[in-house]
Every structure is written in C-alpha cells, then in structure tokens.
Coordinates of C-alpha atoms in Angstrom, one line a residue:
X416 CA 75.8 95.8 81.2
X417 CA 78.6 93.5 80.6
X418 CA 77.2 89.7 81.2
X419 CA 78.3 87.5 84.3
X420 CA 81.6 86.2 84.0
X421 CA 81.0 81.9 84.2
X422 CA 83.8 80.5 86.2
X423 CA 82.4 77.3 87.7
X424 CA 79.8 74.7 87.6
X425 CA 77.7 71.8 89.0
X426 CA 73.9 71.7 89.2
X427 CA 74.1 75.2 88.7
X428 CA 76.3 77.8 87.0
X429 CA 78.7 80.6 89.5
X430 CA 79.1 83.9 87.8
X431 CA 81.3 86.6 88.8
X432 CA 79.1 90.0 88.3
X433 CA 81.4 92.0 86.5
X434 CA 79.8 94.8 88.7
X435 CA 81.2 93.9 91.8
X436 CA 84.2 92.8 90.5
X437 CA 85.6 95.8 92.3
X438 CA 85.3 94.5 95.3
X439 CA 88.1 92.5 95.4
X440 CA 88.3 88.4 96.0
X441 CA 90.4 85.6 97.3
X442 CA 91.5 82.4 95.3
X443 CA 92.9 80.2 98.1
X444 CA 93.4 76.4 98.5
X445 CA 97.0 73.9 99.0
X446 CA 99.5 73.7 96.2
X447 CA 98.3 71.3 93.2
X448 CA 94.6 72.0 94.1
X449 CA 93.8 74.0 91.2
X450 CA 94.7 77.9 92.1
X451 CA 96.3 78.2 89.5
X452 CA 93.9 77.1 86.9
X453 CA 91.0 79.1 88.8
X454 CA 93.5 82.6 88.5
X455 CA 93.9 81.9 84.5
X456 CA 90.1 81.1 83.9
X457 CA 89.2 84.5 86.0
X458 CA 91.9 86.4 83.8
X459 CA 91.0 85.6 80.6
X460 CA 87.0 86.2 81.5
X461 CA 88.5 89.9 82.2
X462 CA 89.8 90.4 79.8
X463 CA 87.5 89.0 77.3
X464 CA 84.2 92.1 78.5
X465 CA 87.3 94.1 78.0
X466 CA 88.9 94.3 81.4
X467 CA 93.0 94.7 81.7
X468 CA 94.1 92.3 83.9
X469 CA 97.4 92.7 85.8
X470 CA 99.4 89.4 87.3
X471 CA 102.6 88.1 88.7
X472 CA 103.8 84.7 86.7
X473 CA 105.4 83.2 89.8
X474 CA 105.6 79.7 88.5
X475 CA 106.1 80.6 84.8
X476 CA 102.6 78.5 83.6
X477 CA 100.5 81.6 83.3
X478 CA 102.4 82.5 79.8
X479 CA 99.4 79.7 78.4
X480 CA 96.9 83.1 78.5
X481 CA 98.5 83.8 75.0
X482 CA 98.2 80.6 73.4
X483 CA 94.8 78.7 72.4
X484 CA 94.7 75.7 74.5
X485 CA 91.7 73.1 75.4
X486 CA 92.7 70.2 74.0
X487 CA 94.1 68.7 77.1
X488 CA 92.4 65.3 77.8
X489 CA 91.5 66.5 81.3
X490 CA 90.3 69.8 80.0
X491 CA 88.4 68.0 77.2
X492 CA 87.0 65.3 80.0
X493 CA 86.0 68.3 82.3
X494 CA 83.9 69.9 79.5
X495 CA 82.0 67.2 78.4
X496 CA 81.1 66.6 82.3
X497 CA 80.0 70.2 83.0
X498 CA 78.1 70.1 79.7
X499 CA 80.0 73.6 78.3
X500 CA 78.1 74.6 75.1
X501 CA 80.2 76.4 72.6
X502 CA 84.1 75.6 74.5
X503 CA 86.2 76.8 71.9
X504 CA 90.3 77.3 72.1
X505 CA 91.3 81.1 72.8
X506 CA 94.3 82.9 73.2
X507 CA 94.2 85.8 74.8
X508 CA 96.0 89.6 74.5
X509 CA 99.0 89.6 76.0
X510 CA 102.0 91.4 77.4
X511 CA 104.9 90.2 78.8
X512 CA 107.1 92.1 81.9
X513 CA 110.4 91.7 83.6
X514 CA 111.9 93.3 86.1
X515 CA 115.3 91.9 84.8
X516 CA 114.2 92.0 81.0
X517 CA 115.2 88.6 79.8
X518 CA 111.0 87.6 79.8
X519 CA 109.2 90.8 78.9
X520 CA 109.4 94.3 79.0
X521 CA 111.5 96.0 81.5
X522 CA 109.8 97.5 84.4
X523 CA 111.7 100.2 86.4
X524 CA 110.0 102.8 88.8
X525 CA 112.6 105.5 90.0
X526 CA 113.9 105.7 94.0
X527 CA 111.8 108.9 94.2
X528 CA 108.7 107.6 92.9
X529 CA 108.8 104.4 95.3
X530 CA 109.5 107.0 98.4
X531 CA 110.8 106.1 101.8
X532 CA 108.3 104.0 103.7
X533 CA 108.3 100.6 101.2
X534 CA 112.0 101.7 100.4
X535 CA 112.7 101.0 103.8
X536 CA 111.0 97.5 104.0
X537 CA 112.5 96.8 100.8
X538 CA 115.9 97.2 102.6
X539 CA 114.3 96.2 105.7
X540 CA 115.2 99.3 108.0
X541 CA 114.6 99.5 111.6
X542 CA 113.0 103.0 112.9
X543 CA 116.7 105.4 113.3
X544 CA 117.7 104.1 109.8
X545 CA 114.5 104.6 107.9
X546 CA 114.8 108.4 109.7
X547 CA 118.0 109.3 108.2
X548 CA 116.5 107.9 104.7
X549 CA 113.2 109.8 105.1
X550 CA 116.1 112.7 105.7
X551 CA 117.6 111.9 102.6
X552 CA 114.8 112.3 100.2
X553 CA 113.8 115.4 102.1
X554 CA 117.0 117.2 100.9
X555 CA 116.6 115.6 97.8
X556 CA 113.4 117.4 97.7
X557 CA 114.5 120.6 98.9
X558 CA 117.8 121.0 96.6
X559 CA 116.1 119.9 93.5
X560 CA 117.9 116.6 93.2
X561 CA 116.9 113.4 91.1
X562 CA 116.9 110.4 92.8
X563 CA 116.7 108.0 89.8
X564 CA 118.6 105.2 90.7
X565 CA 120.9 103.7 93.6
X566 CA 123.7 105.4 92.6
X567 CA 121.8 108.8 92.6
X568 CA 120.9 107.8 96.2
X569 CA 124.5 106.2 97.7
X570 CA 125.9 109.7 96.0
X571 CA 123.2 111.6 98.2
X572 CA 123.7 109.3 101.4
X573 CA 127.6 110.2 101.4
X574 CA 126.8 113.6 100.5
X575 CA 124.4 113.9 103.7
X576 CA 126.9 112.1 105.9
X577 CA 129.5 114.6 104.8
X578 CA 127.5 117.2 106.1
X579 CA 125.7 115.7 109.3
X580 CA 127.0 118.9 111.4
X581 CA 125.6 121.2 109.1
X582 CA 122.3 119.1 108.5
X583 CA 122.0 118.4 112.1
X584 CA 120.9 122.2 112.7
X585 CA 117.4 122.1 110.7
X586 CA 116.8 118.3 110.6
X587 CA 118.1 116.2 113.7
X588 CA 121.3 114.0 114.6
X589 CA 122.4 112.2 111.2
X590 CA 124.1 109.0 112.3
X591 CA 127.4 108.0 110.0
X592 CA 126.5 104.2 111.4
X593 CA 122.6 104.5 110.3
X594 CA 124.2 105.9 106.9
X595 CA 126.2 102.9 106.7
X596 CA 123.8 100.9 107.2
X597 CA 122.0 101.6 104.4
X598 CA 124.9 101.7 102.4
X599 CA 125.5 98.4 103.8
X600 CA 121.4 97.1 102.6
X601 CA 121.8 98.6 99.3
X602 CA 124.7 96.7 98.7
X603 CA 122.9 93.7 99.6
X604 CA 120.3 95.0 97.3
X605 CA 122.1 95.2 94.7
X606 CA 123.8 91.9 94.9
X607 CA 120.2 90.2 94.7
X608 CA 119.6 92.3 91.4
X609 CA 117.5 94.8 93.3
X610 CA 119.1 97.7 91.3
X611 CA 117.7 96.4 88.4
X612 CA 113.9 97.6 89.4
X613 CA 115.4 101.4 89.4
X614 CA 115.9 104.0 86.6
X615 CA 114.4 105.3 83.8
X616 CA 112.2 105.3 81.6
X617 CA 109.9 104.5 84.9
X618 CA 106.8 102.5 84.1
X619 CA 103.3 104.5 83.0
X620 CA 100.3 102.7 84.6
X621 CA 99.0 103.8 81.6
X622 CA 100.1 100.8 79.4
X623 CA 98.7 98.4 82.0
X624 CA 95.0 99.6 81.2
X625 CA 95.0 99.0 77.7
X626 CA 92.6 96.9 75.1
X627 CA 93.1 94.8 71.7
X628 CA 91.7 95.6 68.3
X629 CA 88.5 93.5 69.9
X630 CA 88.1 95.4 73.0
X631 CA 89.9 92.9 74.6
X632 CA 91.4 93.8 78.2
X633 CA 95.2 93.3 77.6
X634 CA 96.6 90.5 80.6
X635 CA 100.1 91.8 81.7
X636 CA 102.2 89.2 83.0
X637 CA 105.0 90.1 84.8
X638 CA 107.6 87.1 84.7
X639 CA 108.2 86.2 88.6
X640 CA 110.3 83.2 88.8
X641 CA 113.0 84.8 89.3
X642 CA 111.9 87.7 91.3
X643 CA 110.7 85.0 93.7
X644 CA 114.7 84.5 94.7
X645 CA 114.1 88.2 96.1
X646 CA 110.6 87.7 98.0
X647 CA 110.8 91.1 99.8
X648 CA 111.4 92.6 96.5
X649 CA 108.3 91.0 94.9
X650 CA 105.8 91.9 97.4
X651 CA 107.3 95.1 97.8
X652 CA 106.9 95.8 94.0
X653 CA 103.4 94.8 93.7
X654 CA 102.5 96.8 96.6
X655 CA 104.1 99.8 95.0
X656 CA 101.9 99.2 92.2
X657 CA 98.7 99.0 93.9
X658 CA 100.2 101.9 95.7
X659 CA 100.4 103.9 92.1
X660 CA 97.3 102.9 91.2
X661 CA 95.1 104.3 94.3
X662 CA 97.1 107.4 93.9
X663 CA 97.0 108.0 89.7
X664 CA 93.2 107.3 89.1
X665 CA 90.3 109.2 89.9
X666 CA 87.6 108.4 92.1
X667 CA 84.5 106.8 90.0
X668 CA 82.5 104.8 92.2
X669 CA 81.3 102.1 91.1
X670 CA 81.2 100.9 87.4
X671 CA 79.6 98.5 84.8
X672 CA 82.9 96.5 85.1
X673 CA 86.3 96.9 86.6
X674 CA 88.9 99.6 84.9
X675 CA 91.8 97.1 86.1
X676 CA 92.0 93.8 87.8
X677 CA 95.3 93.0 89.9
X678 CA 96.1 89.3 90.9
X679 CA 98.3 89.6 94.1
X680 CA 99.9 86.2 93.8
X681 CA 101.9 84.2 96.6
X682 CA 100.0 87.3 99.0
X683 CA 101.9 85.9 102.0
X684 CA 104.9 87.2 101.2
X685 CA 103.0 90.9 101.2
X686 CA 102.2 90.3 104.7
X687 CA 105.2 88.3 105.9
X688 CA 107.2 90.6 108.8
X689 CA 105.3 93.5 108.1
X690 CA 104.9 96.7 110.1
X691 CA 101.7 96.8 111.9
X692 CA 101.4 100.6 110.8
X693 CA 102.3 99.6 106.9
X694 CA 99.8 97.0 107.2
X695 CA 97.0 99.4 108.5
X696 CA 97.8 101.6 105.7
X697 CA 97.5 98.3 102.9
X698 CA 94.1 98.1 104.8
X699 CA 93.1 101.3 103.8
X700 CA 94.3 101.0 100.4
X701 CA 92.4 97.8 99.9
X702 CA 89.2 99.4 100.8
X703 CA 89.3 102.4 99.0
X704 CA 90.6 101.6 95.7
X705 CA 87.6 100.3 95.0
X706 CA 86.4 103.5 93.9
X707 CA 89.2 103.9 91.4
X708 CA 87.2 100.9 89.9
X709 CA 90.0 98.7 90.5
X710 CA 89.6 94.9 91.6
X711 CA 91.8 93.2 94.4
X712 CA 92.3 89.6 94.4
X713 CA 94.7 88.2 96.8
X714 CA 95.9 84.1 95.8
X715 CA 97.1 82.6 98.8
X716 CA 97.5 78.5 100.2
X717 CA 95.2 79.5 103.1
X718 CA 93.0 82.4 104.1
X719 CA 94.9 82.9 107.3
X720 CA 98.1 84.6 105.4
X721 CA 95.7 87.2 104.7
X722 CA 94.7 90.1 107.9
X723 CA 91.5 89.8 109.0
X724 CA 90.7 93.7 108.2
X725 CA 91.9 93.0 104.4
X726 CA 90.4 89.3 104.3
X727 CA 86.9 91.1 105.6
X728 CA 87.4 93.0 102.1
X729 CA 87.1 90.1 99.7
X730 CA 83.8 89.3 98.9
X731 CA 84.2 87.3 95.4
X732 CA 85.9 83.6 97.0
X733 CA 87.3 80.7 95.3
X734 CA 88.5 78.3 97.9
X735 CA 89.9 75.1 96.9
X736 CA 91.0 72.3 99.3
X737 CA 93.2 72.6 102.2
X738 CA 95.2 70.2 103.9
X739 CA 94.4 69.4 107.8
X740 CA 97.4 67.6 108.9
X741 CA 98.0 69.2 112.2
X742 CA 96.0 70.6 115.0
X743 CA 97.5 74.4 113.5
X744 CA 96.2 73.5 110.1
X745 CA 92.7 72.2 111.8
X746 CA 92.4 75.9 113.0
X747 CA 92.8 76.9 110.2
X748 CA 90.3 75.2 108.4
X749 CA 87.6 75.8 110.8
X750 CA 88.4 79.5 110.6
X751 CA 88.3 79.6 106.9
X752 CA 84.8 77.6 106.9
X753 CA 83.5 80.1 109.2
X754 CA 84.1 83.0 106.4
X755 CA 81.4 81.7 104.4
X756 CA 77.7 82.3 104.3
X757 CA 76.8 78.6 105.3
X758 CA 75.2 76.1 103.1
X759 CA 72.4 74.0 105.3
X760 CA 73.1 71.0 102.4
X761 CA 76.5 70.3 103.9
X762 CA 79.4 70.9 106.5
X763 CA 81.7 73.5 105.1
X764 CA 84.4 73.0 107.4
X765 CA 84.4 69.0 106.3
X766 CA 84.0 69.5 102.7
X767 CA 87.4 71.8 102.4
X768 CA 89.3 69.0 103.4
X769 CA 87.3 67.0 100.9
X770 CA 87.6 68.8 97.8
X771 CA 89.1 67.2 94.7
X772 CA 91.7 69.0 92.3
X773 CA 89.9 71.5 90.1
X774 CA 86.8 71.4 93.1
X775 CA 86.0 74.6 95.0
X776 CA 83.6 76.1 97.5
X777 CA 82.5 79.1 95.6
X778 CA 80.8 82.2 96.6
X779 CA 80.4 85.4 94.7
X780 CA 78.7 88.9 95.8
X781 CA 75.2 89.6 94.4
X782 CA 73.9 92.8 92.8
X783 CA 73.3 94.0 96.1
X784 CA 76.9 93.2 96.9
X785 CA 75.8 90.4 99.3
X786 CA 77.9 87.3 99.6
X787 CA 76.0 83.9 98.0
X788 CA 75.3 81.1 100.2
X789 CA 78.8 78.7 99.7
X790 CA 78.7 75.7 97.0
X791 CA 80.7 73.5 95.7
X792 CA 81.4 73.2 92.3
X793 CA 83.7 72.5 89.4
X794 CA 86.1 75.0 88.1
X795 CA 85.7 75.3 84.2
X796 CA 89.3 75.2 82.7
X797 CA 90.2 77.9 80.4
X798 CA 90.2 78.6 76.5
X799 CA 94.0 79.2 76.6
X800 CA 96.9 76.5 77.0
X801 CA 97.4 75.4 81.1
X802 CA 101.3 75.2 81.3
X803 CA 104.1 76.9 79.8
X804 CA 104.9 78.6 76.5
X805 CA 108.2 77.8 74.1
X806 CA 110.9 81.0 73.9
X807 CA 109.9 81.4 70.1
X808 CA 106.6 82.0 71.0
X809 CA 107.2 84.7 74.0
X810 CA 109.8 86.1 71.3
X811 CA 107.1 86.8 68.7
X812 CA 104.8 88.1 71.6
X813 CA 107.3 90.5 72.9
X814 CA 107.7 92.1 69.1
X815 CA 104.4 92.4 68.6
X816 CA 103.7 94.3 71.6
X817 CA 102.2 97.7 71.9
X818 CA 104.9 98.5 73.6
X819 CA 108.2 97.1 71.9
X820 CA 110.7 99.0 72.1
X821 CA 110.0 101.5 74.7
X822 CA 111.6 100.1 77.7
X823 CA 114.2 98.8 76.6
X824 CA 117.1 101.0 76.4
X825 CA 117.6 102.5 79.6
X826 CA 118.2 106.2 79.7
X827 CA 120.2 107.7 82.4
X828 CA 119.5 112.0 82.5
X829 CA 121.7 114.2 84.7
X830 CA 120.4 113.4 88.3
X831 CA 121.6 113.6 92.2
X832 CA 125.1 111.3 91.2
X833 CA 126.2 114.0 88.3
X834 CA 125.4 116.7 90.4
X835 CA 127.2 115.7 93.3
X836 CA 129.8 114.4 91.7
X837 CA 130.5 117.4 89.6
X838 CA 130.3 119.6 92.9
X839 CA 132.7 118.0 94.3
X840 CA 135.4 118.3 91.9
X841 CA 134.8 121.8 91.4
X842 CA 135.7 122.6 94.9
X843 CA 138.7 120.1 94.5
X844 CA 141.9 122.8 95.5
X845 CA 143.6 123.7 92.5
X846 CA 146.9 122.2 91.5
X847 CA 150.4 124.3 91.8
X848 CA 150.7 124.6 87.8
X849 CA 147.5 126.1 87.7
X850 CA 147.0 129.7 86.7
X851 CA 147.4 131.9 90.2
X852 CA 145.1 134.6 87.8
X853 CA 142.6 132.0 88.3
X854 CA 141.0 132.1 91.5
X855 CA 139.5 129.3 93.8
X856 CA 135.9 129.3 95.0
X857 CA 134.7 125.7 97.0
X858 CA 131.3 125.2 96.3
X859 CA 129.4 125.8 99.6
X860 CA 126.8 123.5 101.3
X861 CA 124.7 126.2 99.8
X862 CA 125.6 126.2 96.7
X863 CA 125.4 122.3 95.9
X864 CA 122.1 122.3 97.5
X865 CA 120.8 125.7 95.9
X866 CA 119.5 128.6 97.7
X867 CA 116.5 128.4 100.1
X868 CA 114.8 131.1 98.6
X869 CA 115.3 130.5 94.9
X870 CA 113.1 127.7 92.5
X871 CA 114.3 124.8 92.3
X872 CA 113.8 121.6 90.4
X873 CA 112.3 118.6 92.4
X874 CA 114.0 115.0 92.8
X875 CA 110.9 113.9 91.2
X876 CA 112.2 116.0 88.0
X877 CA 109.8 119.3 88.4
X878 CA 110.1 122.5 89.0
X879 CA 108.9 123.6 92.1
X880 CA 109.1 126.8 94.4
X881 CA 111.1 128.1 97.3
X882 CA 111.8 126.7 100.4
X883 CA 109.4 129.9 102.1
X884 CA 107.1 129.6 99.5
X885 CA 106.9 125.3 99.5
X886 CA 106.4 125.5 102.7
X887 CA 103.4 128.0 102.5
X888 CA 101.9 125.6 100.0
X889 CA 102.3 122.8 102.5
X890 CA 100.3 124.3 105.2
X891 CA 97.5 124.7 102.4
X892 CA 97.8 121.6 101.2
X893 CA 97.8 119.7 104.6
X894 CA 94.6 121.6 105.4
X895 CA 93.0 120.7 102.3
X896 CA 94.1 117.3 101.4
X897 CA 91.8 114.0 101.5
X898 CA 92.1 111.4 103.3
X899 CA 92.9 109.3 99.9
X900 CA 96.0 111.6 99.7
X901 CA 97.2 111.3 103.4
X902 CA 97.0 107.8 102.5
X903 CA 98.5 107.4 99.1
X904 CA 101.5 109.6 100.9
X905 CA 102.0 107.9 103.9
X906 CA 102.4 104.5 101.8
X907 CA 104.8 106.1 99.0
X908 CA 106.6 108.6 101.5
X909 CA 106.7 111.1 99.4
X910 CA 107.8 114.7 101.2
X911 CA 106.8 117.4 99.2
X912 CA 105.0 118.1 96.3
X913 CA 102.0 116.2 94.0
X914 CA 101.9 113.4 92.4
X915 CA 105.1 112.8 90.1
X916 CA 105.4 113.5 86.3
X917 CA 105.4 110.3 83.8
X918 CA 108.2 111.2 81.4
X919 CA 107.6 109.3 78.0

C-alpha cells in the first residue's frame, strides 16, 4: 500500500489516499491564488509512488517539475511555518510534448482515429454538416481508405461531392454547400495550425504510462501556450485523449494507486458551447474511467465551469479563494460552499472569499471513499522549481527522452489523397498521340471504391471483410457490445470496426 500523498497543512496534515485517487478531483480558486502551485505539488507526489502523470502546460511554468527547486524565499518561509521535516529539492521525470514540436515531442493522432463526433466540434459543425462528415468516414470505411491527414480528408470530401448522385442511393442527399462548408472550416483549421495535430506516426498512450529507473511515474507535459491561441482545439485534444484512454485500457476496478493521472487544465474551455448530448457522453466517460484506474482532475477559476453531473464526480477538492465582486460571483460562491461536507468551526461560504494565496479549503475522500469534513489549510510548495525553465535545459530534456527521436520525422504512407488522386488520372481520356492499340478504361465509382463483396483494407489501416460479411459482424457486435463500447464509440464516432491498430 503506497502511503498518503501530503499535500497540505495546518494543525493537521491532508493526504490524498493514493487509493481513491481514481476518483477524480477538482483544483479550483481565481487566478494568482495558488492553482497552479497546488497542480505541481499533486504531480510530482504522483509520480513519486510511481504514478504517470499527464498535464497541459497552459502558462509555460509547469516545465519547473524537471528541475530541483525549493530555495525560493517564500517556499523556504512556507516550510519552516508548516514545520516540513526532511524538505529536500527534487526534480522530477520528465517528458516534454507539442503539438507544433518546437517544445517537446510531436503529438499527432490521425483524422480516423479522432472520428466524427469531436471532429465536428473541432470544426464546429451544425447537425446537416456533421451528417455528410459522419458520411464521409463511412465510405472511408467501406472502400478501405486512410484518412491520415486533412488532405486525405479534403481529397475524400471532393471525391464524395463528385459522386453525390451515385452516393445519394444508399446513404441520403449529399449537400455540395454542407461539403463546402467543411472545406470552408478545414481551411480555417488549417490556418490556426490545426493541421499540425494530424498524421503519422499517431501517438501510443503507451508512452504516457511509463516509469524512471526509480519507479518514478513519468509527468508528460504537453506545451499549451500556444495551443491556447486555438481553445477549441485544446479542449478538443485532451478530450480525445481521455477519450483514448477509456477505450484502450482494461477494466481493473479499483487499485493500490492510480495507472495514470490526467490534469484537465483551463476545464472551461472543455465545456464552453458544448452539445448537450457530447456533454452527457463526457459524463459517462468521467464516471467510468475510473475503472480503467485512471484519475480525473479538472483545474478551473470556479466550480461552476464544471456540470453538475461531472462536478458530482470529484471527490478529492482543492479550492482556493474566489473573488465575490458581483451578485453573479456571490452565487457562485455560495454554490461552491455548499459542495463541501461542512465544517461546524467556521462559515465555508465566508472563508472562500477569505483565503490567502497558497490557502485552501481541502477535502479528500477516505478509505471508504467518503468526502472529509472541509478545512482550511496551507498548501505545501513543491520539491521542484515554481516558474519556468531556460531553452538549454528543455533541450537537454528533450534528448534524453525515452522517446527522442520517434516522433519527429513525420511519415506520410499511401492513404485516401494517393488513392484518389491516382484514380483520377487513370480515368483522365487519353491524349491523340497516344497509342489507338491501347485502349481506355475510366475507373468506375466501383472501382476507386473497391468491390462490395471483396476484403478490403480499413481507413484505420486494417484489413477488414466484405461489405455482406461487415455488416453480419455488425449485427453481432451491436448485440454483444458493452455499454463502455457504445460509449467509447459514440464519443470517437468511429463506424465500423474495433479499436484502431498503433503502428510503431
């Protein structure tokens, strides 16, 4: 049994039981309050029983995890107050990620793998378009074509558009102004550097769950600052993520300590505009990923950018101060008090407008998974540095990474574009010089989307069955499936098929 996790302090000590760290948590409170110090003290705790940690760097002072710190006069005043015994500077393992790949590792996922539901809020769709897209990857499906990247899917969108008439038949009215309007989004997409998150080699979960030499949890920090530029493409990222997760793991109930721990920072922007049905399906995957043995904590300025049915989730709370400026912001205080098993020693609705920097009303789950009575206490600041780290320093980091190397040449395999593209030049018409020996044959609708009845290879790069013979398995399969599946589906819209391949 791994010991509790000491995260903050006043007459008495608050421990995190690494046992019910799976059941997610909440680190709220105003800007300059202390969050942020809270998040990195909670990370490097993790990952020090051996816990992988996973976190967005939205700010760019979260690098500090890999750097020994603690001599701050503030930390060093802190500590002597709290009376910590044994505070020594640590650094923690650490690897660096970035969708762009100036500040860590590339990270890519392919257009099949994030499927057409968060697709669609990523280019934020209304219902017709997000049809015709859900159409899209359905052919893709059927004719055994990758969708890797944008271009793989602007090829297939013309390609579908081109054939509306002959689509229309077995899949509905294809609308050449819902086509361009997605053409229109992915444009926009890829002006804000969107296309960057798409292609291969796609991201194995895999390398976020790993250890050190000393059983260490490794922290991945995915460099944010400017991903924030692109909120919609953030959030929908790390909900993608969490999405992989649910589906790739098994079910294991509850454990000693968390597998993986994923910090959902700025966790307004996941909720911001959102479909009510996309939301009820976050709900669901909020709740049951906890028996993947994976831990949820959402960092927010207030409690109320979080849903009730997800907020009812998180049992392990940090709250810091909030500000009560308005009668909006009063509201929201009292509602946020009224979360907490109350403390007869004090008013918890006054006392979170009277919290000082680095103060917090704490309260974690038992081992029976009941929530402590609220306190408030100090936060204890972390081993590692608080602030950010110098390019030399990331630079020696990033070569001394598991895994250097790997991401960073991007390959791009035959896929939907080549295919398409090479169809249609083939049934280009001949020119006069040609040889008249040689005769013409257009490739068919058919015969760019192969035949219904032979195997084909899957746009998620396998090899699957027949049209007849898919769709046999599909009845099966949607008798037999779980509700985790119907789940993990509906949020990554995938069509047909399993889980997809990781290609190494």
């Amino acid at each position: 049994m791994s010991d509790p996790l000491l995260i903050a302090r006043r007459e008495a000590d608050f421990s995190l039981l690494p046992q019910m760290g799976n059941r997610h948590g909440l680190i709220a409170g105003a800007t300059g309050t202390g969050k942020n110090v809270t998040l990195q003290k909670m990370a490097e705790e993790y990952s020090r029983i051996g816990v992988p940690v996973f976190m967005a760097d939205v700010k760019g002072d979260l690098a500090g995890l890999s750097q020994p710190g603690g001599d701050h006069p503030k930390v060093l005043e802190r500590i002597a107050q709290l009376a910590v015994e044994g505070f020594e500077p640590a650094a923690s393992p650490v690897v660096f990620w970035d969708v762009f790949g100036e500040h860590g590792h590339p990270i890519r996922t392919t257009v099949s793998e994030m499927g057409p539901l968060l697709l669609g809020r990523l280019l934020n769709l209304n219902d017709t378009q997000l049809g015709v897209l859900h159409l899209v990857f359905k052919v893709a499906d059927e004719s055994g074509l990758l969708l890797l990247d944008l271009k793989d899917l602007r090829a297939l969108l013309v390609h579908v558009s081109d054939h509306a008439s002959e689509l229309r038949v077995r899949y509905g009215n294809v609308s050449p102004a819902s086509v361009g309007a997605i053409q229109r989004r992915l444009l926009a997409l890829e002006e804000e550097g969107g296309a960057r998150l798409f292609g291969e080699p796609a991201i194995n979960l895999d390398d976020f769950m790993q250890t050190d030499a000393k059983g260490r949890g490794v922290i991945n920090i995915l460099a944010a600052d400017r991903l924030m530029q692109s909120p919609t493409v953030y959030a929908t990222l790390l909900l993608w993520l969490l999405s992989e997760l649910f589906e790739e793991l098994p079910e294991v109930g509850d454990l000693e300590k968390p597998k993986l721990v994923f910090f959902f920072d700025e966790a307004h922007l996941l909720f911001d505009d959102i479909p009510k049905a996309l939301e009820n399906k976050i709900e669901q995957v909020v709740r049951l990923i906890r028996s993947k043995a994976v831990g949820v904590y959402f960092v927010t300025q207030n409690p109320r950018d979080v849903p009730d049915d997800v907020l009812g989730q998180l049992g392990n709370r940090v709250q810091h101060a909030l500000r009560a400026f308005t009668p909006s912001d009063q509201k929201a205080v009292r509602a946020a008090a009224q979360t907490f098993r109350q403390n007869p020693k004090f008013d918890t609705e006054a006392a979170l407008t009277q919290l000082g920097v680095g103060e917090a009303l704490v309260s974690f789950l038992d081992a029976k998974g009941q929530p402590g009575v609220v306190d408030r206490a100090l936060v204890i600041p972390p081993r590692s540095r608080l602030g950010a780290i110098s390019e030399s320093e990331r630079a020696k980091i990033l070569r001394d990474s598991p895994v250097a190397g790997h991401y960073e040449k991007e390959i791009d395999r035959e896929s939907a574009y080549e295919k398409l593209t090479a169809a249609a030049a083939a049934s280009t018409p001949p020119s006069q010089d040609q040889s008249t020996d040689q005769k013409d044959e257009p490739v068919s609708f058919g015969g760019v989307f192969g035949s219904i009845f032979g195997s084909k290879t899957s746009s998620r790069g396998r090899r699957s069955d027949s049209v007849a013979t898919a769709m046999t398995k599909s009845v099966m399969r949607s008798v037999g499936s779980s509700l985790g599946r119907q789940i993990a589906r509906g949020i990554m819209g995938a069509i047909l098929g399993g889980t997809a391949s990781r290609r190494r």
